[in-house]
Structure formats: structure tokens, C-alpha cells
PDB file of C-alpha atoms in Angstrom:
ATOM      1  CA  MET L   8      85.042 100.312 155.723  1.00 49.00           C
ATOM      2  CA  ASN L   9      88.298  98.898 157.081  1.00 56.00           C
ATOM      3  CA  SER L  10      88.027  95.820 154.848  1.00 54.00           C
ATOM      4  CA  ALA L  11      87.594  98.087 151.811  1.00 49.00           C
ATOM      5  CA  LYS L  12      90.712 100.022 152.779  1.00 51.00           C
ATOM      6  CA  VAL L  13      92.657  96.793 153.189  1.00 49.00           C
ATOM      7  CA  TRP L  14      91.475  95.570 149.771  1.00 46.00           C
ATOM      8  CA  LEU L  15      92.498  98.835 148.121  1.00 48.00           C
ATOM      9  CA  ALA L  16      95.864  98.725 149.869  1.00 52.00           C
ATOM     10  CA  GLU L  17      96.443  95.166 148.664  1.00 54.00           C
ATOM     11  CA  ARG L  18      95.519  96.104 145.088  1.00 55.00           C
ATOM     12  CA  GLU L  19      97.891  99.079 145.222  1.00 53.00           C
ATOM     13  CA  ALA L  20     100.714  96.885 146.546  1.00 53.00           C
ATOM     14  CA  GLU L  21     100.110  94.271 143.834  1.00 58.00           C
ATOM     15  CA  LYS L  22     100.646  96.900 141.157  1.00 62.00           C
ATOM     16  CA  TRP L  23     104.249  97.151 142.295  1.00 68.00           C
ATOM     17  CA  VAL L  24     104.945  93.409 142.424  1.00 70.00           C
ATOM     18  CA  LEU L  25     105.738  93.263 138.699  1.00 69.00           C
ATOM     19  CA  TYR L  26     108.110  96.216 138.815  1.00 78.00           C
ATOM     20  CA  LEU L  27     109.879  94.976 141.940  1.00 80.00           C
ATOM     21  CA  GLY L  28     110.189  91.543 140.335  1.00 78.00           C
ATOM     22  CA  PHE L  29     111.554  93.170 137.195  1.00 81.00           C
ATOM     23  CA  LEU L  30     114.229  94.992 139.219  1.00 86.00           C
ATOM     24  CA  ALA L  31     115.074  91.841 141.177  1.00 85.00           C
ATOM     25  CA  ILE L  32     115.577  89.751 138.027  1.00 84.00           C
ATOM     26  CA  PHE L  33     117.554  92.550 136.394  1.00 87.00           C
ATOM     27  CA  ALA L  34     119.803  92.801 139.455  1.00 90.00           C
ATOM     28  CA  PHE L  35     120.299  89.019 139.491  1.00 88.00           C
ATOM     29  CA  PHE L  36     121.399  88.899 135.853  1.00 88.00           C
ATOM     30  CA  ALA L  37     123.480  92.044 136.240  1.00 88.00           C
ATOM     31  CA  LEU L  38     125.458  90.467 139.078  1.00 88.00           C
ATOM     32  CA  THR L  39     125.766  86.924 137.694  1.00 86.00           C
ATOM     33  CA  LEU L  40     126.305  87.833 134.025  1.00 83.00           C
ATOM     34  CA  HIS L  41     128.387  90.970 134.422  1.00 75.00           C
ATOM     35  CA  ASP L  42     131.339  89.394 132.610  1.00 73.00           C
ATOM     36  CA  ASP L  43     129.086  88.009 129.843  1.00 74.00           C
ATOM     37  CA  GLY L  44     128.004  91.408 128.585  1.00 81.00           C
ATOM     38  CA  PHE L  45     124.478  91.494 130.013  1.00 86.00           C
ATOM     39  CA  LEU L  46     124.836  95.134 131.051  1.00 87.00           C
ATOM     40  CA  SER L  47     126.373  96.268 127.791  1.00 88.00           C
ATOM     41  CA  ARG L  48     124.423  98.944 125.946  1.00 87.00           C
ATOM     42  CA  ARG L  49     124.267  96.737 122.874  1.00 90.00           C
ATOM     43  CA  ASN L  50     122.719  93.845 124.796  1.00 90.00           C
ATOM     44  CA  LEU L  51     120.155  95.989 126.620  1.00 90.00           C
ATOM     45  CA  VAL L  52     119.054  97.686 123.393  1.00 90.00           C
ATOM     46  CA  ASN L  53     118.891  94.286 121.717  1.00 91.00           C
ATOM     47  CA  ILE L  54     116.490  93.056 124.419  1.00 91.00           C
ATOM     48  CA  VAL L  55     114.102  95.910 123.641  1.00 91.00           C
ATOM     49  CA  LEU L  56     114.409  95.347 119.891  1.00 91.00           C
ATOM     50  CA  GLN L  57     113.756  91.633 120.193  1.00 91.00           C
ATOM     51  CA  THR L  58     110.689  92.152 122.371  1.00 93.00           C
ATOM     52  CA  ALA L  59     109.094  94.811 120.119  1.00 94.00           C
ATOM     53  CA  PRO L  60     106.843  92.413 118.129  1.00 95.00           C
ATOM     54  CA  ALA L  61     105.787  90.584 121.312  1.00 95.00           C
ATOM     55  CA  THR L  62     104.935  93.900 122.976  1.00 96.00           C
ATOM     56  CA  ILE L  63     102.770  94.901 120.009  1.00 96.00           C
ATOM     57  CA  MET L  64     100.933  91.567 120.207  1.00 97.00           C
ATOM     58  CA  ALA L  65     100.550  91.991 123.974  1.00 96.00           C
ATOM     59  CA  VAL L  66      98.809  95.341 123.461  1.00 97.00           C
ATOM     60  CA  GLY L  67      96.154  93.657 121.326  1.00 96.00           C
ATOM     61  CA  LEU L  68      95.782  90.722 123.701  1.00 97.00           C
ATOM     62  CA  VAL L  69      95.148  93.055 126.657  1.00 97.00           C
ATOM     63  CA  PHE L  70      91.982  94.289 124.936  1.00 97.00           C
ATOM     64  CA  VAL L  71      90.817  90.737 124.274  1.00 97.00           C
ATOM     65  CA  LEU L  72      91.418  89.453 127.805  1.00 96.00           C
ATOM     66  CA  SER L  73      90.000  92.615 129.378  1.00 96.00           C
ATOM     67  CA  ALA L  74      86.779  91.968 127.471  1.00 96.00           C
ATOM     68  CA  GLY L  75      86.609  88.449 128.896  1.00 94.00           C
ATOM     69  CA  GLU L  76      87.750  86.642 125.743  1.00 96.00           C
ATOM     70  CA  ILE L  77      90.947  84.892 124.606  1.00 95.00           C
ATOM     71  CA  ASP L  78      92.938  84.855 121.366  1.00 96.00           C
ATOM     72  CA  LEU L  79      95.267  81.953 120.602  1.00 95.00           C
ATOM     73  CA  SER L  80      95.627  82.658 116.892  1.00 95.00           C
ATOM     74  CA  PHE L  81      97.824  85.765 116.871  1.00 95.00           C
ATOM     75  CA  GLY L  82     101.027  83.787 116.297  1.00 92.00           C
ATOM     76  CA  SER L  83      99.642  82.315 113.084  1.00 94.00           C
ATOM     77  CA  ILE L  84      98.347  85.740 112.019  1.00 96.00           C
ATOM     78  CA  VAL L  85     101.908  87.094 112.352  1.00 96.00           C
ATOM     79  CA  ALA L  86     103.248  84.588 109.832  1.00 95.00           C
ATOM     80  CA  VAL L  87     100.410  84.960 107.305  1.00 96.00           C
ATOM     81  CA  SER L  88     100.538  88.765 107.449  1.00 96.00           C
ATOM     82  CA  ALA L  89     104.311  88.910 107.032  1.00 96.00           C
ATOM     83  CA  LEU L  90     104.282  86.469 104.120  1.00 96.00           C
ATOM     84  CA  LEU L  91     101.461  88.244 102.292  1.00 95.00           C
ATOM     85  CA  ALA L  92     103.187  91.599 102.738  1.00 96.00           C
ATOM     86  CA  ALA L  93     106.450  90.180 101.375  1.00 95.00           C
ATOM     87  CA  VAL L  94     104.737  88.527  98.402  1.00 95.00           C
ATOM     88  CA  VAL L  95     102.845  91.721  97.515  1.00 95.00           C
ATOM     89  CA  MET L  96     106.042  93.782  97.681  1.00 94.00           C
ATOM     90  CA  ARG L  97     107.618  91.583  95.029  1.00 91.00           C
ATOM     91  CA  GLU L  98     105.460  93.312  92.428  1.00 89.00           C
ATOM     92  CA  ALA L  99     104.072  96.424  94.148  1.00 91.00           C
ATOM     93  CA  PRO L 100     105.236  99.402  96.233  1.00 93.00           C
ATOM     94  CA  ALA L 101     105.770  99.012  99.959  1.00 93.00           C
ATOM     95  CA  VAL L 102     102.531 100.761 100.871  1.00 95.00           C
ATOM     96  CA  TYR L 103     100.535  97.944  99.268  1.00 95.00           C
ATOM     97  CA  GLY L 104     102.518  95.362 101.201  1.00 95.00           C
ATOM     98  CA  ILE L 105     101.913  97.258 104.442  1.00 96.00           C
ATOM     99  CA  ALA L 106      98.186  97.447 103.722  1.00 96.00           C
ATOM    100  CA  ALA L 107      98.112  93.739 102.870  1.00 95.00           C
ATOM    101  CA  GLY L 108      99.899  92.757 106.080  1.00 95.00           C
ATOM    102  CA  ILE L 109      97.869  94.817 108.519  1.00 96.00           C
ATOM    103  CA  GLY L 110      94.632  94.327 106.573  1.00 96.00           C
ATOM    104  CA  THR L 111      95.092  90.569 106.703  1.00 96.00           C
ATOM    105  CA  GLY L 112      95.560  90.693 110.456  1.00 97.00           C
ATOM    106  CA  VAL L 113      92.452  92.805 110.981  1.00 97.00           C
ATOM    107  CA  ALA L 114      90.408  90.595 108.630  1.00 97.00           C
ATOM    108  CA  ILE L 115      91.403  87.367 110.392  1.00 97.00           C
ATOM    109  CA  GLY L 116      90.715  88.948 113.768  1.00 97.00           C
ATOM    110  CA  ALA L 117      87.301  90.086 112.523  1.00 97.00           C
ATOM    111  CA  ILE L 118      86.544  86.560 111.322  1.00 97.00           C
ATOM    112  CA  ASN L 119      87.382  85.261 114.790  1.00 97.00           C
ATOM    113  CA  GLY L 120      85.224  87.988 116.269  1.00 96.00           C
ATOM    114  CA  ALA L 121      82.266  87.206 114.023  1.00 97.00           C
ATOM    115  CA  PHE L 122      82.246  83.568 115.138  1.00 97.00           C
ATOM    116  CA  VAL L 123      82.485  84.623 118.778  1.00 96.00           C
ATOM    117  CA  ALA L 124      80.078  87.568 118.678  1.00 95.00           C
ATOM    118  CA  TYR L 125      77.328  86.402 116.345  1.00 94.00           C
ATOM    119  CA  LEU L 126      77.530  82.606 116.401  1.00 94.00           C
ATOM    120  CA  ARG L 127      78.258  82.724 120.147  1.00 93.00           C
ATOM    121  CA  LEU L 128      81.079  80.209 119.985  1.00 95.00           C
ATOM    122  CA  PRO L 129      83.728  80.192 122.740  1.00 95.00           C
ATOM    123  CA  SER L 130      86.694  82.361 121.736  1.00 95.00           C
ATOM    124  CA  PHE L 131      89.079  79.709 123.074  1.00 95.00           C
ATOM    125  CA  LEU L 132      87.808  77.101 120.610  1.00 96.00           C
ATOM    126  CA  VAL L 133      87.427  79.523 117.703  1.00 97.00           C
ATOM    127  CA  THR L 134      90.955  80.921 117.959  1.00 97.00           C
ATOM    128  CA  LEU L 135      92.403  77.477 118.669  1.00 96.00           C
ATOM    129  CA  ALA L 136      90.892  76.315 115.388  1.00 96.00           C
ATOM    130  CA  THR L 137      92.015  79.355 113.401  1.00 96.00           C
ATOM    131  CA  MET L 138      95.473  79.087 114.931  1.00 96.00           C
ATOM    132  CA  GLY L 139      95.874  75.716 113.233  1.00 94.00           C
ATOM    133  CA  LEU L 140      94.067  76.818 110.088  1.00 95.00           C
ATOM    134  CA  PHE L 141      96.247  79.842 109.399  1.00 95.00           C
ATOM    135  CA  ALA L 142      99.420  78.069 110.496  1.00 94.00           C
ATOM    136  CA  GLY L 143      98.687  75.648 107.679  1.00 94.00           C
ATOM    137  CA  ILE L 144      97.923  78.464 105.264  1.00 93.00           C
ATOM    138  CA  ALA L 145     101.226  80.144 106.162  1.00 93.00           C
ATOM    139  CA  ARG L 146     103.058  76.931 105.320  1.00 92.00           C
ATOM    140  CA  SER L 147     101.284  76.510 101.989  1.00 92.00           C
ATOM    141  CA  LEU L 148     101.534  80.140 100.835  1.00 89.00           C
ATOM    142  CA  THR L 149     105.139  79.812  99.683  1.00 88.00           C
ATOM    143  CA  ASP L 150     105.700  76.050 100.000  1.00 88.00           C
ATOM    144  CA  LEU L 151     107.706  76.499 103.225  1.00 88.00           C
ATOM    145  CA  GLN L 152     110.067  78.894 101.482  1.00 90.00           C
ATOM    146  CA  SER L 153     111.099  82.171 103.076  1.00 92.00           C
ATOM    147  CA  VAL L 154     110.423  85.346 101.069  1.00 93.00           C
ATOM    148  CA  PRO L 155     113.156  88.011 101.087  1.00 93.00           C
ATOM    149  CA  VAL L 156     112.115  91.621 101.737  1.00 92.00           C
ATOM    150  CA  LEU L 157     114.361  93.897  99.680  1.00 88.00           C
ATOM    151  CA  ASN L 158     112.380  97.131  99.823  1.00 90.00           C
ATOM    152  CA  GLY L 159     114.641  99.642 101.582  1.00 89.00           C
ATOM    153  CA  PHE L 160     111.798 101.892 102.728  1.00 92.00           C
ATOM    154  CA  PHE L 161     109.946  98.965 104.312  1.00 93.00           C
ATOM    155  CA  THR L 162     112.958  97.506 106.113  1.00 92.00           C
ATOM    156  CA  GLY L 163     113.928 100.932 107.414  1.00 91.00           C
ATOM    157  CA  PHE L 164     110.428 101.881 108.507  1.00 91.00           C
ATOM    158  CA  PHE L 165     109.701  98.588 110.246  1.00 92.00           C
ATOM    159  CA  GLY L 166     113.106  97.215 111.155  1.00 85.00           C
ATOM    160  CA  SER L 167     116.550  98.677 110.738  1.00 83.00           C
ATOM    161  CA  GLY L 168     115.772 102.398 110.502  1.00 84.00           C
ATOM    162  CA  SER L 169     115.871 105.062 113.199  1.00 82.00           C
ATOM    163  CA  LEU L 170     114.612 108.552 113.956  1.00 84.00           C
ATOM    164  CA  ALA L 171     116.757 110.978 115.986  1.00 81.00           C
ATOM    165  CA  GLY L 172     118.938 108.021 116.915  1.00 84.00           C
ATOM    166  CA  ILE L 173     116.018 105.939 118.224  1.00 88.00           C
ATOM    167  CA  PRO L 174     115.519 102.606 116.392  1.00 92.00           C
ATOM    168  CA  SER L 175     112.226 102.300 114.551  1.00 93.00           C
ATOM    169  CA  LEU L 176     111.289  99.139 116.465  1.00 93.00           C
ATOM    170  CA  ILE L 177     111.487 101.046 119.745  1.00 93.00           C
ATOM    171  CA  LEU L 178     109.435 103.890 118.269  1.00 94.00           C
ATOM    172  CA  TRP L 179     106.752 101.451 117.139  1.00 95.00           C
ATOM    173  CA  THR L 180     106.685  99.977 120.648  1.00 94.00           C
ATOM    174  CA  ILE L 181     106.302 103.389 122.279  1.00 95.00           C
ATOM    175  CA  VAL L 182     103.527 104.446 119.906  1.00 96.00           C
ATOM    176  CA  ALA L 183     101.583 101.193 120.286  1.00 96.00           C
ATOM    177  CA  VAL L 184     101.813 101.231 124.086  1.00 96.00           C
ATOM    178  CA  LEU L 185     100.805 104.891 124.388  1.00 96.00           C
ATOM    179  CA  VAL L 186      97.891 104.579 121.959  1.00 97.00           C
ATOM    180  CA  GLY L 187      96.699 101.361 123.580  1.00 96.00           C
ATOM    181  CA  HIS L 188      96.932 102.826 127.074  1.00 96.00           C
ATOM    182  CA  VAL L 189      94.983 105.951 126.133  1.00 97.00           C
ATOM    183  CA  ILE L 190      92.251 103.950 124.382  1.00 96.00           C
ATOM    184  CA  LEU L 191      91.849 101.477 127.243  1.00 96.00           C
ATOM    185  CA  LYS L 192      91.958 103.982 130.099  1.00 94.00           C
ATOM    186  CA  GLU L 193      90.743 107.280 128.667  1.00 94.00           C
ATOM    187  CA  THR L 194      88.030 106.488 126.113  1.00 95.00           C
ATOM    188  CA  ARG L 195      84.455 105.257 126.181  1.00 96.00           C
ATOM    189  CA  PHE L 196      85.457 102.226 124.127  1.00 96.00           C
ATOM    190  CA  GLY L 197      88.026 101.233 126.756  1.00 96.00           C
ATOM    191  CA  ALA L 198      85.482 101.649 129.541  1.00 96.00           C
ATOM    192  CA  HIS L 199      83.059  99.457 127.592  1.00 97.00           C
ATOM    193  CA  VAL L 200      85.754  96.799 127.154  1.00 96.00           C
ATOM    194  CA  LEU L 201      86.387  96.655 130.904  1.00 96.00           C
ATOM    195  CA  ALA L 202      82.673  96.717 131.729  1.00 96.00           C
ATOM    196  CA  THR L 203      81.982  93.854 129.318  1.00 96.00           C
ATOM    197  CA  GLY L 204      84.806  91.784 130.755  1.00 94.00           C
ATOM    198  CA  ASP L 205      83.578  92.442 134.289  1.00 92.00           C
ATOM    199  CA  ASN L 206      79.952  91.516 133.602  1.00 93.00           C
ATOM    200  CA  ALA L 207      78.751  91.068 130.038  1.00 93.00           C
ATOM    201  CA  GLN L 208      75.075  90.809 130.952  1.00 93.00           C
ATOM    202  CA  ALA L 209      75.142  94.002 132.991  1.00 94.00           C
ATOM    203  CA  ALA L 210      77.034  95.734 130.184  1.00 93.00           C
ATOM    204  CA  ALA L 211      74.343  94.722 127.685  1.00 94.00           C
ATOM    205  CA  VAL L 212      71.603  95.997 130.001  1.00 93.00           C
ATOM    206  CA  ALA L 213      73.518  99.292 130.256  1.00 92.00           C
ATOM    207  CA  GLY L 214      73.321  99.684 126.491  1.00 93.00           C
ATOM    208  CA  ILE L 215      76.779  98.469 125.482  1.00 93.00           C
ATOM    209  CA  ARG L 216      76.769  96.574 122.188  1.00 95.00           C
ATOM    210  CA  VAL L 217      78.576  93.543 123.543  1.00 95.00           C
ATOM    211  CA  ALA L 218      78.622  91.531 120.304  1.00 95.00           C
ATOM    212  CA  ARG L 219      80.140  94.374 118.295  1.00 96.00           C
ATOM    213  CA  LEU L 220      82.667  95.039 121.048  1.00 96.00           C
ATOM    214  CA  ARG L 221      83.799  91.399 121.072  1.00 97.00           C
ATOM    215  CA  LEU L 222      84.297  91.534 117.320  1.00 97.00           C
ATOM    216  CA  SER L 223      86.220  94.794 117.703  1.00 97.00           C
ATOM    217  CA  VAL L 224      88.693  93.558 120.326  1.00 97.00           C
ATOM    218  CA  LEU L 225      89.513  90.443 118.316  1.00 97.00           C
ATOM    219  CA  ALA L 226      89.982  92.592 115.210  1.00 97.00           C
ATOM    220  CA  ILE L 227      92.336  94.826 117.225  1.00 97.00           C
ATOM    221  CA  SER L 228      94.307  91.783 118.320  1.00 97.00           C
ATOM    222  CA  GLY L 229      94.525  90.612 114.710  1.00 97.00           C
ATOM    223  CA  GLY L 230      95.673  94.045 113.553  1.00 97.00           C
ATOM    224  CA  CYS L 231      98.378  94.155 116.238  1.00 97.00           C
ATOM    225  CA  ALA L 232      99.543  90.688 115.169  1.00 97.00           C
ATOM    226  CA  GLY L 233      99.649  91.881 111.551  1.00 96.00           C
ATOM    227  CA  LEU L 234     101.808  94.849 112.584  1.00 97.00           C
ATOM    228  CA  ALA L 235     104.063  92.520 114.571  1.00 96.00           C
ATOM    229  CA  GLY L 236     104.493  90.423 111.427  1.00 96.00           C
ATOM    230  CA  LEU L 237     105.664  93.523 109.535  1.00 96.00           C
ATOM    231  CA  LEU L 238     108.139  94.305 112.312  1.00 96.00           C
ATOM    232  CA  TYR L 239     109.539  90.782 112.114  1.00 95.00           C
ATOM    233  CA  ALA L 240     109.805  90.978 108.328  1.00 94.00           C
ATOM    234  CA  GLY L 241     111.414  94.418 108.486  1.00 93.00           C
ATOM    235  CA  ARG L 242     114.007  93.434 111.041  1.00 92.00           C
ATOM    236  CA  LEU L 243     114.886  90.070 109.495  1.00 92.00           C
ATOM    237  CA  GLN L 244     114.479  91.390 105.926  1.00 93.00           C
ATOM    238  CA  ALA L 245     112.536  88.242 105.160  1.00 93.00           C
ATOM    239  CA  ALA L 246     109.216  86.586 105.913  1.00 94.00           C
ATOM    240  CA  LYS L 247     108.777  82.913 106.722  1.00 93.00           C
ATOM    241  CA  TYR L 248     106.091  80.631 108.066  1.00 92.00           C
ATOM    242  CA  THR L 249     107.818  80.201 111.451  1.00 92.00           C
ATOM    243  CA  LEU L 250     107.400  83.860 112.436  1.00 93.00           C
ATOM    244  CA  GLY L 251     105.323  84.219 115.585  1.00 89.00           C
ATOM    245  CA  GLU L 252     104.824  80.519 116.220  1.00 85.00           C
ATOM    246  CA  SER L 253     106.910  80.572 119.426  1.00 84.00           C
ATOM    247  CA  ASP L 254     105.380  83.795 120.787  1.00 89.00           C
ATOM    248  CA  LEU L 255     102.126  82.441 122.216  1.00 90.00           C
ATOM    249  CA  MET L 256     103.457  81.559 125.671  1.00 84.00           C
ATOM    250  CA  THR L 257     105.663  84.627 125.868  1.00 86.00           C
ATOM    251  CA  VAL L 258     102.888  87.095 125.019  1.00 93.00           C
ATOM    252  CA  ILE L 259     100.297  85.463 127.276  1.00 90.00           C
ATOM    253  CA  ALA L 260     102.813  85.430 130.117  1.00 86.00           C
ATOM    254  CA  ALA L 261     103.676  89.087 129.534  1.00 89.00           C
ATOM    255  CA  VAL L 262     100.025  90.141 129.618  1.00 92.00           C
ATOM    256  CA  ILE L 263      99.078  88.109 132.684  1.00 88.00           C
ATOM    257  CA  VAL L 264     102.213  89.029 134.599  1.00 85.00           C
ATOM    258  CA  GLY L 265     101.483  92.641 133.661  1.00 87.00           C
ATOM    259  CA  GLY L 266      98.237  92.633 135.626  1.00 85.00           C
ATOM    260  CA  THR L 267      95.528  91.815 133.079  1.00 89.00           C
ATOM    261  CA  ALA L 268      92.894  89.497 134.535  1.00 85.00           C
ATOM    262  CA  LEU L 269      92.212  86.232 132.727  1.00 83.00           C
ATOM    263  CA  ALA L 270      88.508  86.484 133.482  1.00 83.00           C
ATOM    264  CA  GLY L 271      88.243  90.037 132.165  1.00 87.00           C
ATOM    265  CA  GLY L 272      87.352  93.361 133.697  1.00 88.00           C
ATOM    266  CA  ARG L 273      90.899  94.494 134.370  1.00 89.00           C
ATOM    267  CA  GLY L 274      93.754  95.253 131.985  1.00 91.00           C
ATOM    268  CA  SER L 275      97.000  97.182 131.852  1.00 91.00           C
ATOM    269  CA  ILE L 276      98.831  98.141 128.661  1.00 95.00           C
ATOM    270  CA  ILE L 277     101.776  99.583 130.607  1.00 93.00           C
ATOM    271  CA  GLY L 278     101.908  96.410 132.675  1.00 91.00           C
ATOM    272  CA  ALA L 279     101.870  94.274 129.516  1.00 93.00           C
ATOM    273  CA  CYS L 280     104.792  96.293 128.141  1.00 94.00           C
ATOM    274  CA  ALA L 281     106.730  95.773 131.372  1.00 91.00           C
ATOM    275  CA  GLY L 282     105.812  92.091 131.314  1.00 90.00           C
ATOM    276  CA  SER L 283     107.040  91.773 127.736  1.00 92.00           C
ATOM    277  CA  LEU L 284     110.352  93.418 128.623  1.00 92.00           C
ATOM    278  CA  LEU L 285     110.587  91.125 131.638  1.00 89.00           C
ATOM    279  CA  MET L 286     110.113  88.043 129.461  1.00 88.00           C
ATOM    280  CA  GLY L 287     112.632  89.367 126.937  1.00 90.00           C
ATOM    281  CA  MET L 288     115.164  90.058 129.656  1.00 90.00           C
ATOM    282  CA  LEU L 289     114.540  86.634 131.135  1.00 87.00           C
ATOM    283  CA  ASN L 290     115.050  84.899 127.784  1.00 87.00           C
ATOM    284  CA  ASN L 291     118.208  86.899 127.168  1.00 88.00           C
ATOM    285  CA  GLY L 292     119.615  86.134 130.594  1.00 88.00           C
ATOM    286  CA  LEU L 293     118.827  82.424 130.377  1.00 86.00           C
ATOM    287  CA  ILE L 294     120.553  82.217 126.994  1.00 88.00           C
ATOM    288  CA  LEU L 295     123.649  83.960 128.372  1.00 87.00           C
ATOM    289  CA  MET L 296     123.596  81.509 131.289  1.00 86.00           C
ATOM    290  CA  GLY L 297     123.752  78.652 128.773  1.00 84.00           C
ATOM    291  CA  LEU L 298     120.320  77.133 129.376  1.00 80.00           C
ATOM    292  CA  SER L 299     118.884  75.008 126.586  1.00 82.00           C
ATOM    293  CA  VAL L 300     115.675  75.827 124.729  1.00 79.00           C
ATOM    294  CA  SER L 301     113.773  73.186 126.708  1.00 82.00           C
ATOM    295  CA  GLU L 302     115.011  74.638 129.996  1.00 81.00           C
ATOM    296  CA  GLN L 303     113.955  78.115 128.899  1.00 77.00           C
ATOM    297  CA  MET L 304     110.484  76.762 128.081  1.00 78.00           C
ATOM    298  CA  ILE L 305     110.259  75.229 131.547  1.00 83.00           C
ATOM    299  CA  VAL L 306     111.077  78.560 133.189  1.00 78.00           C
ATOM    300  CA  ARG L 307     108.510  80.414 131.047  1.00 72.00           C
ATOM    301  CA  GLY L 308     105.906  77.770 131.865  1.00 76.00           C
ATOM    302  CA  LEU L 309     106.540  78.165 135.592  1.00 81.00           C
ATOM    303  CA  ILE L 310     106.178  81.935 135.284  1.00 72.00           C
ATOM    304  CA  ILE L 311     102.848  81.568 133.473  1.00 70.00           C
ATOM    305  CA  LEU L 312     101.659  79.081 136.109  1.00 77.00           C
ATOM    306  CA  ALA L 313     102.557  81.487 138.916  1.00 73.00           C
ATOM    307  CA  ALA L 314     100.910  84.401 137.112  1.00 66.00           C
ATOM    308  CA  VAL L 315      97.712  82.416 136.479  1.00 65.00           C
ATOM    309  CA  ALA L 316      97.621  81.377 140.142  1.00 70.00           C
ATOM    310  CA  VAL L 317      97.846  85.023 141.212  1.00 65.00           C
ATOM    311  CA  SER L 318      95.217  86.058 138.669  1.00 57.00           C
ATOM    312  CA  MET L 319      92.774  83.349 139.781  1.00 58.00           C
ATOM    313  CA  ARG L 320      93.397  84.302 143.417  1.00 58.00           C
ATOM    314  CA  GLU L 321      92.290  87.825 142.519  1.00 55.00           C
ATOM    315  CA  ILE L 322      89.125  86.500 140.865  1.00 50.00           C
ATOM    316  CA  SER L 323      88.176  84.430 143.934  1.00 51.00           C
ATOM    317  CA  ARG L 324      88.293  87.482 146.226  1.00 54.00           C
TER     318      ARG L 324
END
């Protein structure tokens, strides 16, 4: 009984590690970069705007990891979805471009899911392969040329617009996080995701359609990546093949740091959002400190390593 209480107390304390770390890093940058504008309203809002696409991708990845799978292809899906949306909007209204972008993401995610669920291939290998496949497709779609997005409705809705003074990118982040949190924590589907990630065989015995669920979570991840591609295209007013290609480490770090278990069975959308903001703040602070891109990558890699170590420590308990 006492050991159970200790375990619960440790789990409760670990929930606060991320938020305390967030405050500690924020305080460090606030003190060291006070004269460099870190605390300016413009810079703080810019951090949230820059992390919006990564947060959307993190929401989808939480579902995948919680179900005991992995998705490495979402960065490539971002680029393909953004480019297809931009190409469609050259000749058609914005709604068709939006449907093309998100539909492409869902379709690619479903393809990944079909290989994993019905051919029983490891999701790591499947999404590693499709990551390269669709990265190549993104490069060949427009011969490495960026595609301008000139539709005012699209750029306002997904990038530069606002509602009641709140930028649309922040609104998209809030909606995605709230919807993801409710689905994961308050619905039968979310309970099935966590049960499958905890023990897939037991979940199948309990009547959960594990194969269909695996397809579903990968389709969700693809759809979130497609939406992230639209947010990138809306904010930059252009789509190009490089969109999303540098987000893999950042998003994985955000999700793991946010408390989602690598082996499945535990996930946190709110934690992933906090982790994404933490990574965005960290990137922003390191840039203001004058660190090079390679040095920033080293710091992110160390954070992922520490987060994985903590996650694997939890699994071994």
C-alpha cells in the first residue's frame, strides 16, 4: 500500500517537472537576454506563432505514440500538403486548396496506417520509408520551386489574420489542443488508444479493433501534418519543399518532454503543447544568444536524449 502511494506521489511530481523546467528556462532567458528583447511582447507572441505548426503536429503524434506506434513521416507530409494546396489554389477557390492539403495529409497517414495495421509492418520502418518517398515527391512536384499563395482568404484564415485581436495561428493552436485533449482523455476512442498502447493483446481480447485504431491514429497524425502545412503556407504566403523538414526532432522532443511515453499507454496533449512552447522558447533564446544552427541542434539533441532517458526509466518501473 505504501509503495503504491509512493509511486502515485512520484507520478504526480513528475507531471510538474516540465512546467518547472519551462519556468526555469524562461527565467534564465529573461535575465540573460533582457536587453536583447526576449521579454518584449512582440518576441513572446512571435514564439507562439512560430511554434503553432509544430504544436499541431505534436497533437497528432501524441495519438500515435500513445497507441504504441511511431510516425517519422509528418515532416514530409507538411511539404506535400502545402504544395498541393498552393497548386490547387492557382486555378480554384481556397476551399479546394484547403481540402487538398488536409485530405492529402489524411490519405498519406492512412496509407502508413494500412501498412502497419493490415500488413503488420513496423511503423518505424514504414514511416521512415514514406518520409523519404514523400520528401522526394515534394521536391519533384514543382521542380524545387516555391509556389506563392496569393489568396487573401487563405492567408488570413491560416496565417496573418486575427479574430478579436487574437492571431489566427494562436486560435488554431488553441482549438487543436483542446479538441485533441478532449478526444484523448474524455472519449472511448481515446481510452482505446491508451489501452492499445499499454497492451495491444489485452486490448484486442477486450474487443478493441486494434488494427483499425492503428490506422486511425496514423491518419490523425497525417491530417494534423496537413493542417500544419496549411499554417506554414498561410503565414509565409508561399509553399516550398523545405517546409516541415526540420521539425522532426523538435516535435518528437516536444511530445516526449510533455509526458507521452515512447512505448505507449500514456499521452498528454496539454503536455505536448507545453513541450512545443518550451522548444520554441529554447530555439528563440539560443538564437538571441548568438548560437549557430549546429549548436542549436546539439542542444535539442541533448534535450531529446534526456527526455528519452526519463521515459525509458518510467517504462522499466
